[in-house]
PDB file of C-alpha atoms in Angstrom:
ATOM      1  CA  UNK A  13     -52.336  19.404  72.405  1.00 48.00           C
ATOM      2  CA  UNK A  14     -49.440  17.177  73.569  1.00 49.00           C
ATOM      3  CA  UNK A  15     -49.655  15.373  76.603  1.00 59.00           C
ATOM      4  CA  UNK A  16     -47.148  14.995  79.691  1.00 65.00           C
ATOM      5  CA  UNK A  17     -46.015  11.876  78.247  1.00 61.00           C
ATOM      6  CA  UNK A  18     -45.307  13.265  74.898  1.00 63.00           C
ATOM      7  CA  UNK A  19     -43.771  16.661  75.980  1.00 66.00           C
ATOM      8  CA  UNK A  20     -41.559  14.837  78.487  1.00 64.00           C
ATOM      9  CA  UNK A  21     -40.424  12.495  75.439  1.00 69.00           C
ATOM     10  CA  UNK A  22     -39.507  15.385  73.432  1.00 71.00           C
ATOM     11  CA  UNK A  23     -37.581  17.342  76.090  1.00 72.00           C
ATOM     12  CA  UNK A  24     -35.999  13.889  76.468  1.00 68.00           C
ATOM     13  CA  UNK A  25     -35.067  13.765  72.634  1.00 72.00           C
ATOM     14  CA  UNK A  26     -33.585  17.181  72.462  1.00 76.00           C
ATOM     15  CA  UNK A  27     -31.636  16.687  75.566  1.00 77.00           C
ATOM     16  CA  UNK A  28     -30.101  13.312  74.350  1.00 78.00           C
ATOM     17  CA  UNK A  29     -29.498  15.283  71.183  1.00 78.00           C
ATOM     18  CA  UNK A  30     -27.313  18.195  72.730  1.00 81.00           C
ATOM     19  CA  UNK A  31     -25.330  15.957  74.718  1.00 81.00           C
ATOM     20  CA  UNK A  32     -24.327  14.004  71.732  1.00 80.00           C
ATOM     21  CA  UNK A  33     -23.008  17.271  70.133  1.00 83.00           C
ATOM     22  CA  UNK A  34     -21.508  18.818  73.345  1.00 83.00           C
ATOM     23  CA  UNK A  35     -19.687  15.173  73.422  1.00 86.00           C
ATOM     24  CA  UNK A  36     -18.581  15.346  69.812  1.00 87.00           C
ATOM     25  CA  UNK A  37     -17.252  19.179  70.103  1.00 89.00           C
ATOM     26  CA  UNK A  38     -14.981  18.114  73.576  1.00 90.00           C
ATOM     27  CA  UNK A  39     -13.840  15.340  71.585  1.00 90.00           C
ATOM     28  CA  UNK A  40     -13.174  17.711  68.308  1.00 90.00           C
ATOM     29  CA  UNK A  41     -11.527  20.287  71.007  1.00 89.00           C
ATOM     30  CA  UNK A  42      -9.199  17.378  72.864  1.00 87.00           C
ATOM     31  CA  UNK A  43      -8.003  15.760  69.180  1.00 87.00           C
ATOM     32  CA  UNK A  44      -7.641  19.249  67.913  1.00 85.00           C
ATOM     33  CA  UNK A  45      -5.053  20.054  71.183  1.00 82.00           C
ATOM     34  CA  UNK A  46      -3.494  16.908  70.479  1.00 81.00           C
ATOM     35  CA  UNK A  47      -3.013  17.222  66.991  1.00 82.00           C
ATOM     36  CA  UNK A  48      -1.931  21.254  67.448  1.00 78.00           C
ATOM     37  CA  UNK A  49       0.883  19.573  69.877  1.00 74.00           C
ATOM     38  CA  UNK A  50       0.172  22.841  72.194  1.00 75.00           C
ATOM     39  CA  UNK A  51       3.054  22.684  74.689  1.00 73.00           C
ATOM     40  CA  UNK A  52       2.726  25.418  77.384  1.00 76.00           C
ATOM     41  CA  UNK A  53       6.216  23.966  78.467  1.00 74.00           C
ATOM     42  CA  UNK A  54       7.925  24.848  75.391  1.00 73.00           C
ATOM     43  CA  UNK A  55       6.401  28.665  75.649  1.00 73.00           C
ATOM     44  CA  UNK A  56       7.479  29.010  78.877  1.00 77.00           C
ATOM     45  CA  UNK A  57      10.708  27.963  78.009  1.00 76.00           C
ATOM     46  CA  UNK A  58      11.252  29.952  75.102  1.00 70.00           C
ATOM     47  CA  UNK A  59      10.550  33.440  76.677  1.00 71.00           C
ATOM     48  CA  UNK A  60      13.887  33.762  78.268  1.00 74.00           C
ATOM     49  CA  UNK A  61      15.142  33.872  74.315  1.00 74.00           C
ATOM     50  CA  UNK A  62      11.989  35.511  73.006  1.00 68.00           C
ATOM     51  CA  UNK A  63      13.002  38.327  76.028  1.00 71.00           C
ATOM     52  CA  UNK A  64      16.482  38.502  74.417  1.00 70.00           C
ATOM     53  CA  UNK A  65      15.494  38.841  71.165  1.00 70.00           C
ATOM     54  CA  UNK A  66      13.004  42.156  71.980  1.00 72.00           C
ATOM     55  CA  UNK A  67      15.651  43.545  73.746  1.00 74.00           C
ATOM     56  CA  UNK A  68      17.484  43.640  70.594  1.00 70.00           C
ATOM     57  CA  UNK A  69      14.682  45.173  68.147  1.00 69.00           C
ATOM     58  CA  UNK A  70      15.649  48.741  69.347  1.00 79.00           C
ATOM     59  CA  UNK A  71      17.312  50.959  68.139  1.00 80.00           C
ATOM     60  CA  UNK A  72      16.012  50.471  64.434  1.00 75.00           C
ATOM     61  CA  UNK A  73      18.604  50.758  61.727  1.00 74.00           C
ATOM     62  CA  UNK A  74      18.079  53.128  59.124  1.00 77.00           C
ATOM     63  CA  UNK A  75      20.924  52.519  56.849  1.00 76.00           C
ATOM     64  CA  UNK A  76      18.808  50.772  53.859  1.00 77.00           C
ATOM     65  CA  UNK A  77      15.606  52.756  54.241  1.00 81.00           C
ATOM     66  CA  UNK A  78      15.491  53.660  50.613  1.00 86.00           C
ATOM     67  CA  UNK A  79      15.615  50.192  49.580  1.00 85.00           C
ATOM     68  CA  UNK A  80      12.588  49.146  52.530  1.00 85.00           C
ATOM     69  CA  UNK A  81      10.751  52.630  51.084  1.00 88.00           C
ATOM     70  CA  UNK A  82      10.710  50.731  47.331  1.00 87.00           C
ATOM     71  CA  UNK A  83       9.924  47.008  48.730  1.00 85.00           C
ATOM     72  CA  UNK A  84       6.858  48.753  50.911  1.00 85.00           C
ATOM     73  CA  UNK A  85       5.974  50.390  47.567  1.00 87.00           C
ATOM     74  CA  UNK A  86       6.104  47.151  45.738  1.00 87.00           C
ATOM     75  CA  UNK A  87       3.889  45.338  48.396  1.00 87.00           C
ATOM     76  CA  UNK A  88       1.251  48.293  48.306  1.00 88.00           C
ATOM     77  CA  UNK A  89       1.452  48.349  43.857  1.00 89.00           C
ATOM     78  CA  UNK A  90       1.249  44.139  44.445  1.00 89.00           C
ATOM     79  CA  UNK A  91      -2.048  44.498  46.579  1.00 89.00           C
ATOM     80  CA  UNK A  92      -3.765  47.208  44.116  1.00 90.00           C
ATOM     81  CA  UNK A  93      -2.941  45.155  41.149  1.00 91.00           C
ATOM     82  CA  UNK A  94      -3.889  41.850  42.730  1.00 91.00           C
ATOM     83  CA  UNK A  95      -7.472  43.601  43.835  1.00 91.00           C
ATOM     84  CA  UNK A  96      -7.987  44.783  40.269  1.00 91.00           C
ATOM     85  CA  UNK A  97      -7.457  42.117  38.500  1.00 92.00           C
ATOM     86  CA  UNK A  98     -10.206  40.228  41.253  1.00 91.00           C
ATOM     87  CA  UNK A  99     -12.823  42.984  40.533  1.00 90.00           C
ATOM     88  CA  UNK A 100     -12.562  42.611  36.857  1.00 90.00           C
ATOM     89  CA  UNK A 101     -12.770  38.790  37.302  1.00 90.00           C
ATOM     90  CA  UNK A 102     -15.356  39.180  39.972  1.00 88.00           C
ATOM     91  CA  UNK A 103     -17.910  41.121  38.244  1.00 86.00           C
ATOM     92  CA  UNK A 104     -18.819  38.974  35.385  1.00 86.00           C
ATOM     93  CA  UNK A 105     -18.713  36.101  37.462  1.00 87.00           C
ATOM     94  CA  UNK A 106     -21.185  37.512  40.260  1.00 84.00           C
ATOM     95  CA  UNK A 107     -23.747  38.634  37.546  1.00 82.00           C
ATOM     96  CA  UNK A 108     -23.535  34.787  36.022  1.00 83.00           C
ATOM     97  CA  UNK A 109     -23.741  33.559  39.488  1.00 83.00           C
ATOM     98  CA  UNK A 110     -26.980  36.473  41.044  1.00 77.00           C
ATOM     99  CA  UNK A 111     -30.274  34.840  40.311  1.00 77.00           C
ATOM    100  CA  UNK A 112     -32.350  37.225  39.259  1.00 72.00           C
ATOM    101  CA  UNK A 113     -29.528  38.279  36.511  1.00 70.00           C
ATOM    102  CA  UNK A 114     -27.902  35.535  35.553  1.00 69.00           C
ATOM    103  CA  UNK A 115     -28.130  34.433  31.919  1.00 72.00           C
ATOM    104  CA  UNK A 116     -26.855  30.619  32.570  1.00 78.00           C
ATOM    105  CA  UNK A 117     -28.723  29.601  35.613  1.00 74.00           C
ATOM    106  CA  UNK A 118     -27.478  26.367  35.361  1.00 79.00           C
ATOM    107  CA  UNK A 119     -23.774  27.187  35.623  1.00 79.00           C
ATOM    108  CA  UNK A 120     -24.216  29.114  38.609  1.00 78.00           C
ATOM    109  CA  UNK A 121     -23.850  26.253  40.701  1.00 83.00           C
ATOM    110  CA  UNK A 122     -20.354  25.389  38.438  1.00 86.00           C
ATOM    111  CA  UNK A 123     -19.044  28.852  39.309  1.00 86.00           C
ATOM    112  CA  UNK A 124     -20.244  28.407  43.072  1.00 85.00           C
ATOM    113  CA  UNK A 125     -18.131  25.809  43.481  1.00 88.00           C
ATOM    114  CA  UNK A 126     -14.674  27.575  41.740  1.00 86.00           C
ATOM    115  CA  UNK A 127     -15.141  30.547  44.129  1.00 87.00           C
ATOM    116  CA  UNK A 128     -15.202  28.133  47.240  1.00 87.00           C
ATOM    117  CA  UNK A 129     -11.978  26.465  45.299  1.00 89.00           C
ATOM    118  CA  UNK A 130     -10.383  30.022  44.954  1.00 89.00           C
ATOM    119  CA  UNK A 131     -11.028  31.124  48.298  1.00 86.00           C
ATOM    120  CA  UNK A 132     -10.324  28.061  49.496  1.00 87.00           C
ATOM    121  CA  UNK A 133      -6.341  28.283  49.053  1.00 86.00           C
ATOM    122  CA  UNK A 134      -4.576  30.763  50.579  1.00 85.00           C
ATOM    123  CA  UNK A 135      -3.016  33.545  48.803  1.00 85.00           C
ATOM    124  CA  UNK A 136       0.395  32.594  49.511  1.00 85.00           C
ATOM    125  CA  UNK A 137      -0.182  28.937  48.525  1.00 88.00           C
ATOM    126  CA  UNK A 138      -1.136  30.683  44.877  1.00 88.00           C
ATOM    127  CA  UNK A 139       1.454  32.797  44.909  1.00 86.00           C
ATOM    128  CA  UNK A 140       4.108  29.965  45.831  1.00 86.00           C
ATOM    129  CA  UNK A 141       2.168  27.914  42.532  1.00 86.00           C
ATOM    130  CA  UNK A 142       3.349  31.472  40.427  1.00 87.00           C
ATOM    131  CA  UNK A 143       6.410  31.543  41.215  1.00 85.00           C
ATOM    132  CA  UNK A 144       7.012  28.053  39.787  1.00 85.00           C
ATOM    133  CA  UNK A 145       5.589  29.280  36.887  1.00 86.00           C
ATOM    134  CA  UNK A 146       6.228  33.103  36.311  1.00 83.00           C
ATOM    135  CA  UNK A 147       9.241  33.183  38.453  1.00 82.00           C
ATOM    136  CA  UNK A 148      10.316  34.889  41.345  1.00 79.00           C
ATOM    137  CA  UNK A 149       9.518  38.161  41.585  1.00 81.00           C
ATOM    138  CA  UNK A 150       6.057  40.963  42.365  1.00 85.00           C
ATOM    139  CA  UNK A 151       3.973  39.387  39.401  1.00 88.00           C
ATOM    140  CA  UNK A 152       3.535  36.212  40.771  1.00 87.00           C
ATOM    141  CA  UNK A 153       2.373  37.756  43.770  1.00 87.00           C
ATOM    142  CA  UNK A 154      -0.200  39.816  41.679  1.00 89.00           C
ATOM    143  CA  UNK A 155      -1.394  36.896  40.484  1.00 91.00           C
ATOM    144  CA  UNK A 156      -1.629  35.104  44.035  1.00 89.00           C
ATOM    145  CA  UNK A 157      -4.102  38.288  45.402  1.00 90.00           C
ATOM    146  CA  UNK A 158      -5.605  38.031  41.830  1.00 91.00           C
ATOM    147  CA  UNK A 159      -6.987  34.117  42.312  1.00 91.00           C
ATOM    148  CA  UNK A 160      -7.581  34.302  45.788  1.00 90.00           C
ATOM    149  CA  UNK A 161      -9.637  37.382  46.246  1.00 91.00           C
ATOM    150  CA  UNK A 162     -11.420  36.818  42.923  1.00 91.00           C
ATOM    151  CA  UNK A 163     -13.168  34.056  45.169  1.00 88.00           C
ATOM    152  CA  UNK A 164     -14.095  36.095  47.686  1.00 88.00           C
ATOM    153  CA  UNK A 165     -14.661  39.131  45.829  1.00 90.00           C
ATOM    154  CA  UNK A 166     -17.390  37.201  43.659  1.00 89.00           C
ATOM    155  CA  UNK A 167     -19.029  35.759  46.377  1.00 88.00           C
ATOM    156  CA  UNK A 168     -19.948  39.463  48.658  1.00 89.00           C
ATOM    157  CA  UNK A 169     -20.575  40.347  45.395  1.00 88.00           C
ATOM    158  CA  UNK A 170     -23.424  37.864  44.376  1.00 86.00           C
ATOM    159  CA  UNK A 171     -24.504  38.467  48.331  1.00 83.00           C
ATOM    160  CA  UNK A 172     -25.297  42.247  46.723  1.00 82.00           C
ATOM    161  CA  UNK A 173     -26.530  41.776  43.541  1.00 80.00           C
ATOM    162  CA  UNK A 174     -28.952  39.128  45.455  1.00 77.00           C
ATOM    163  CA  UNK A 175     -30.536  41.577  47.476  1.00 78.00           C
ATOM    164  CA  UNK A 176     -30.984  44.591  45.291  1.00 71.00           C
ATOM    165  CA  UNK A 177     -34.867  45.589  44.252  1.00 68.00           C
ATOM    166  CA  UNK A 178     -35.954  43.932  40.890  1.00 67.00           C
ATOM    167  CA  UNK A 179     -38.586  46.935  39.718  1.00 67.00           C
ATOM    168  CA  UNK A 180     -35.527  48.968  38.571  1.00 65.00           C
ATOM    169  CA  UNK A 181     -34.596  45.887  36.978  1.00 65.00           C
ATOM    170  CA  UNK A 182     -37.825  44.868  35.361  1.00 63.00           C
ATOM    171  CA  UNK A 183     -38.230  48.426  34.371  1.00 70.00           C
ATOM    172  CA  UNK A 184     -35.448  48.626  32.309  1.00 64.00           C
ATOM    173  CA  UNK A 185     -36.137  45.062  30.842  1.00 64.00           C
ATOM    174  CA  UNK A 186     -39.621  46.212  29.672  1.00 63.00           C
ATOM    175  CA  UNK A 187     -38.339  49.187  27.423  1.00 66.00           C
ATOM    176  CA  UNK A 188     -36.500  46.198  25.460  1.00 64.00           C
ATOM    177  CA  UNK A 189     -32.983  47.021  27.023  1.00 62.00           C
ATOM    178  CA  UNK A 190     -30.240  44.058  26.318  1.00 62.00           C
ATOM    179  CA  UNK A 191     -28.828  42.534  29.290  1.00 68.00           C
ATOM    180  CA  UNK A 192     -25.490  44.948  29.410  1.00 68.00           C
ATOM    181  CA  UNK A 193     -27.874  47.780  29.085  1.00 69.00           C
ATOM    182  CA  UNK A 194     -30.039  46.518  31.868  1.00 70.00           C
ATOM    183  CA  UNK A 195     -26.771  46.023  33.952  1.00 70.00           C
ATOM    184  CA  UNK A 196     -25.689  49.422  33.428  1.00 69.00           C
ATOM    185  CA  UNK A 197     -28.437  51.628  34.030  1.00 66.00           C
ATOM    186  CA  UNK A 198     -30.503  49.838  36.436  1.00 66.00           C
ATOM    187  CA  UNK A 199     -28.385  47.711  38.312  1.00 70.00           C
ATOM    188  CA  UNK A 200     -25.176  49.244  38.570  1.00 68.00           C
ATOM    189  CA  UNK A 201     -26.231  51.961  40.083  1.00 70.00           C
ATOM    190  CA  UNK A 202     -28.256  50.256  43.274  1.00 72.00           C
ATOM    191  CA  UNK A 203     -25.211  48.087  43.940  1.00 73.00           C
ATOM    192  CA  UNK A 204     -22.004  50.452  43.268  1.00 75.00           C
ATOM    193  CA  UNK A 205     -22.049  51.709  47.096  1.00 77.00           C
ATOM    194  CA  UNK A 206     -22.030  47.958  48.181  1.00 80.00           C
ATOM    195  CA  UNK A 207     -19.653  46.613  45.470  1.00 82.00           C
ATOM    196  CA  UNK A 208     -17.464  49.705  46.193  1.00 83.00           C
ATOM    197  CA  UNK A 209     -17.324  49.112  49.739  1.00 83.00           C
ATOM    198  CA  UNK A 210     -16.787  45.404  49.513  1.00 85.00           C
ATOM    199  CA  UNK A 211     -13.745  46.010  47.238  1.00 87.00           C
ATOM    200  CA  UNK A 212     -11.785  48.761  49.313  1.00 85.00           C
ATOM    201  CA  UNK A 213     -12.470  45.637  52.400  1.00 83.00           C
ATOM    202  CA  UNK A 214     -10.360  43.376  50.665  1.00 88.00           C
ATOM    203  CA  UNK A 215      -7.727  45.997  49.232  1.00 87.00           C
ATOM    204  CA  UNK A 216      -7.280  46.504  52.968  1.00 84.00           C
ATOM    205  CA  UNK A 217      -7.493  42.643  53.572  1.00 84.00           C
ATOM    206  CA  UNK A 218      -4.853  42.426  50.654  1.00 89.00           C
ATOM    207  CA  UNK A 219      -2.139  44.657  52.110  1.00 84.00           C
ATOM    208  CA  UNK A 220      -1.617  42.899  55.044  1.00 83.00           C
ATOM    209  CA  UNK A 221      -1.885  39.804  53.178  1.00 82.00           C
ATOM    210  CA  UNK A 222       1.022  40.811  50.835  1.00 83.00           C
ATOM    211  CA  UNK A 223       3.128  41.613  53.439  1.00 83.00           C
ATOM    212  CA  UNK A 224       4.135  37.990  53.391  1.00 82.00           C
ATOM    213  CA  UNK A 225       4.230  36.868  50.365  1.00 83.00           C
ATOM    214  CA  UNK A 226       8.229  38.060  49.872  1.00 79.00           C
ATOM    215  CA  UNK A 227       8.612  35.003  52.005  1.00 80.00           C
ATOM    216  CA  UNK A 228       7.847  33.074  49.393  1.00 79.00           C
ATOM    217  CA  UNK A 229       9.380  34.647  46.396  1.00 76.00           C
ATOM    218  CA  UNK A 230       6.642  37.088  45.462  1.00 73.00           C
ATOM    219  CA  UNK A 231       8.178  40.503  46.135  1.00 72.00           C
ATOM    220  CA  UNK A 232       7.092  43.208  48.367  1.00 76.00           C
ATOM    221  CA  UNK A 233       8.659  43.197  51.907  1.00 83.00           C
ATOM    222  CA  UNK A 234       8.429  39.941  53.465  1.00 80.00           C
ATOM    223  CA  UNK A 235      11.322  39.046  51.765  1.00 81.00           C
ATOM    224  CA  UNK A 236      13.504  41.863  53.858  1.00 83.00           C
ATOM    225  CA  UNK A 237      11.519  40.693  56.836  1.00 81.00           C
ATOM    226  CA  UNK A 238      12.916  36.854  55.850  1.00 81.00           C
ATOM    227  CA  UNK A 239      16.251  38.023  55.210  1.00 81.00           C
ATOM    228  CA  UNK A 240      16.384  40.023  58.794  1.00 81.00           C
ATOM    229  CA  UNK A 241      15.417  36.819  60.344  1.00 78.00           C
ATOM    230  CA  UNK A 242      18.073  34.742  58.720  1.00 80.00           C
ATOM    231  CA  UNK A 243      20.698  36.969  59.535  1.00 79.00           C
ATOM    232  CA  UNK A 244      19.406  37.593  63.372  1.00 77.00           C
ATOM    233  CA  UNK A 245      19.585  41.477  62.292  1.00 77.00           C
ATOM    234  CA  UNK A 246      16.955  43.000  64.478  1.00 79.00           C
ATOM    235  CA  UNK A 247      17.682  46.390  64.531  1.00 82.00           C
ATOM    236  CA  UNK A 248      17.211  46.050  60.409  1.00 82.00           C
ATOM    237  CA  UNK A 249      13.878  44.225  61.189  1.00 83.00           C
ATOM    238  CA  UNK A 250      13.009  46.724  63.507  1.00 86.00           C
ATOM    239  CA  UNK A 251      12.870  49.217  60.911  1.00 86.00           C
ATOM    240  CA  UNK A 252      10.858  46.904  58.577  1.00 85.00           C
ATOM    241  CA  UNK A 253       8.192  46.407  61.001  1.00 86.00           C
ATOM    242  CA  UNK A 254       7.806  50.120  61.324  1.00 88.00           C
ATOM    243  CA  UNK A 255       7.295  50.433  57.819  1.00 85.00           C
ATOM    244  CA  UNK A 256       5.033  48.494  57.613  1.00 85.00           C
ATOM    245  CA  UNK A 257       2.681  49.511  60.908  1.00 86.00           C
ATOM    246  CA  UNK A 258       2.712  52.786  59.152  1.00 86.00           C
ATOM    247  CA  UNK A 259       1.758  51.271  55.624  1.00 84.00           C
ATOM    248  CA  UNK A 260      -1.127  49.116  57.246  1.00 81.00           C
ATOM    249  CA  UNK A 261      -2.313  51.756  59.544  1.00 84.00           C
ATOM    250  CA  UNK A 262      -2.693  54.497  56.584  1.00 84.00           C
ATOM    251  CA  UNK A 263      -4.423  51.913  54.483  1.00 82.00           C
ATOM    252  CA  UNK A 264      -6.675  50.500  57.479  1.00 78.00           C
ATOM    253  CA  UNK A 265      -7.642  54.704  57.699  1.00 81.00           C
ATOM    254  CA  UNK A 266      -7.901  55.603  54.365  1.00 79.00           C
ATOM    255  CA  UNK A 267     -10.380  52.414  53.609  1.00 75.00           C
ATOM    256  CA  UNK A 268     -12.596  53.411  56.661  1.00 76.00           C
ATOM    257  CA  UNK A 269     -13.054  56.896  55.703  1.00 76.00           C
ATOM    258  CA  UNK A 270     -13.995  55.708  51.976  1.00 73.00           C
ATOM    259  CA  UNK A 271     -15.711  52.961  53.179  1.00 69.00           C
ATOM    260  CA  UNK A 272     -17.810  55.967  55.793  1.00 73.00           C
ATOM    261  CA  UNK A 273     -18.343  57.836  53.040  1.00 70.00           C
ATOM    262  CA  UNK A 274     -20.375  55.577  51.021  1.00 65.00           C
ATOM    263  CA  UNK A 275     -22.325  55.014  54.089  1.00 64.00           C
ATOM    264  CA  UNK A 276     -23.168  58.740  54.328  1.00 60.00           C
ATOM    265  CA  UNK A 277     -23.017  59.141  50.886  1.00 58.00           C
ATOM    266  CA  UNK A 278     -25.307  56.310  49.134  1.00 53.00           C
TER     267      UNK A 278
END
């Protein structure tokens, strides 16, 4: 057993410890405020104009609703393409990645590090890289979801694949059954419900996300929402913003109900 001495030098040790990090997360907190040049000056300022410019979101305008009605369209077909194209990508690359199925073990530490890359950059920063290369228009915002949800995609779906129960698997592998065979019959079927639920998450995450990506050249609606801005038209932004509340809210509800009925529905 420890004695007084040497319990009172440990309690010591951890103490010292803890204020060290409290001192470096007030010091991470005060440069962070610095850097973040937070002015609650400036806000307080600004509200008179932010007050003006509410007063003049209502009434909505209506007079180019079947152009906002395709734009919302091509925002929702951006974010179903974009999370397609991840799943396909994200598949093979979580079963290279999943220990107990991977057939390179030594590359999954390679592909580890491209899906912190991937998820790394924003969407918008990809889709901005698209247009440069594509051009403007809804397909380099496909391919901005695409690259940065394949990332994150991949990675809930190794966090799956990791944790299903290996008799299935060894069962299968026993009979002689080739890897695809294996991942077909014994796997596939223990990790839809999670992979399922994972992907209508990010289709959700990937609406609101592509919301903005007109900003940048990519299609959809944010570039109506850019153009309202420009032009001070808030009435015409008005109507945008409804849009899209109601395109977010039906997606937010129709990804919870799927999402519940995997749940009750395994």
């Amino acid at each position: 057993m420890l004695n007084t001495h040497e319990q009172e030098q440990r309690s010591l040790g951890r103490l010292l410890k803890r204020g060290f990090w409290g001192v470096v997360a007030i010091a991470v907190l005060i440069a962070s405020w610095r850097l973040s040049e937070i002015s609650p000056a400036d806000f307080w300022t600004g509200l008179p104009r932010l007050g003006n410019w509410l007063t003049r979101l209502w009434p909505p305008d209506f007079a180019e609703l079947p152009d906002f009605l395709i734009a919302t369209a091509e925002t929702l077909a951006i974010a179903i393409m974009g999370t397609l194209t991840a799943m396909i990508a994200a598949i093979p690359l979580s079963v290279c990645i999943a220990r107990p199925l991977s057939p390179i073990p030594q590359l999954a530490p390679v592909l580890r590090l491209l899906l912190n890359l991937l998820r790394g950059i924003d969407t918008a920063i990809f889709a901005l890289f698209f247009v440069s290369i594509v051009g403007l228009g809804p397909f380099a915002g496909v391919l901005g979801v695409a690259f940065h949800t394949t990332g994150s995609m991949a990675k809930l779906y190794v966090e799956v694949l990791e944790t299903l129960p290996l008799e299935p698997i060894e069962a299968i592998e026993v009979t002689g059954a080739d890897r695809l065979r294996t991942f077909i019959f014994a796997v596939l079927p223990e990790a839809l419900p999670g992979l399922i639920g994972i992907t209508l998450y990010l289709w959700e995450f990937n609406v609101r996300s592509s919301v903005i990506l007109g900003i940048v050249g990519a299609g959809g609606i944010g570039y109506e929402v850019l153009v309202s801005l420009k032009l001070l038209d808030f009435s015409r932004l008005t109507t945008i913003l409804l849009l899209i509340l109601a395109m977010v809210s039906a997606i937010d509800a129709l990804s919870a109900y799927g999402r519940k009925q995997l749940t009750l529905n395994p």
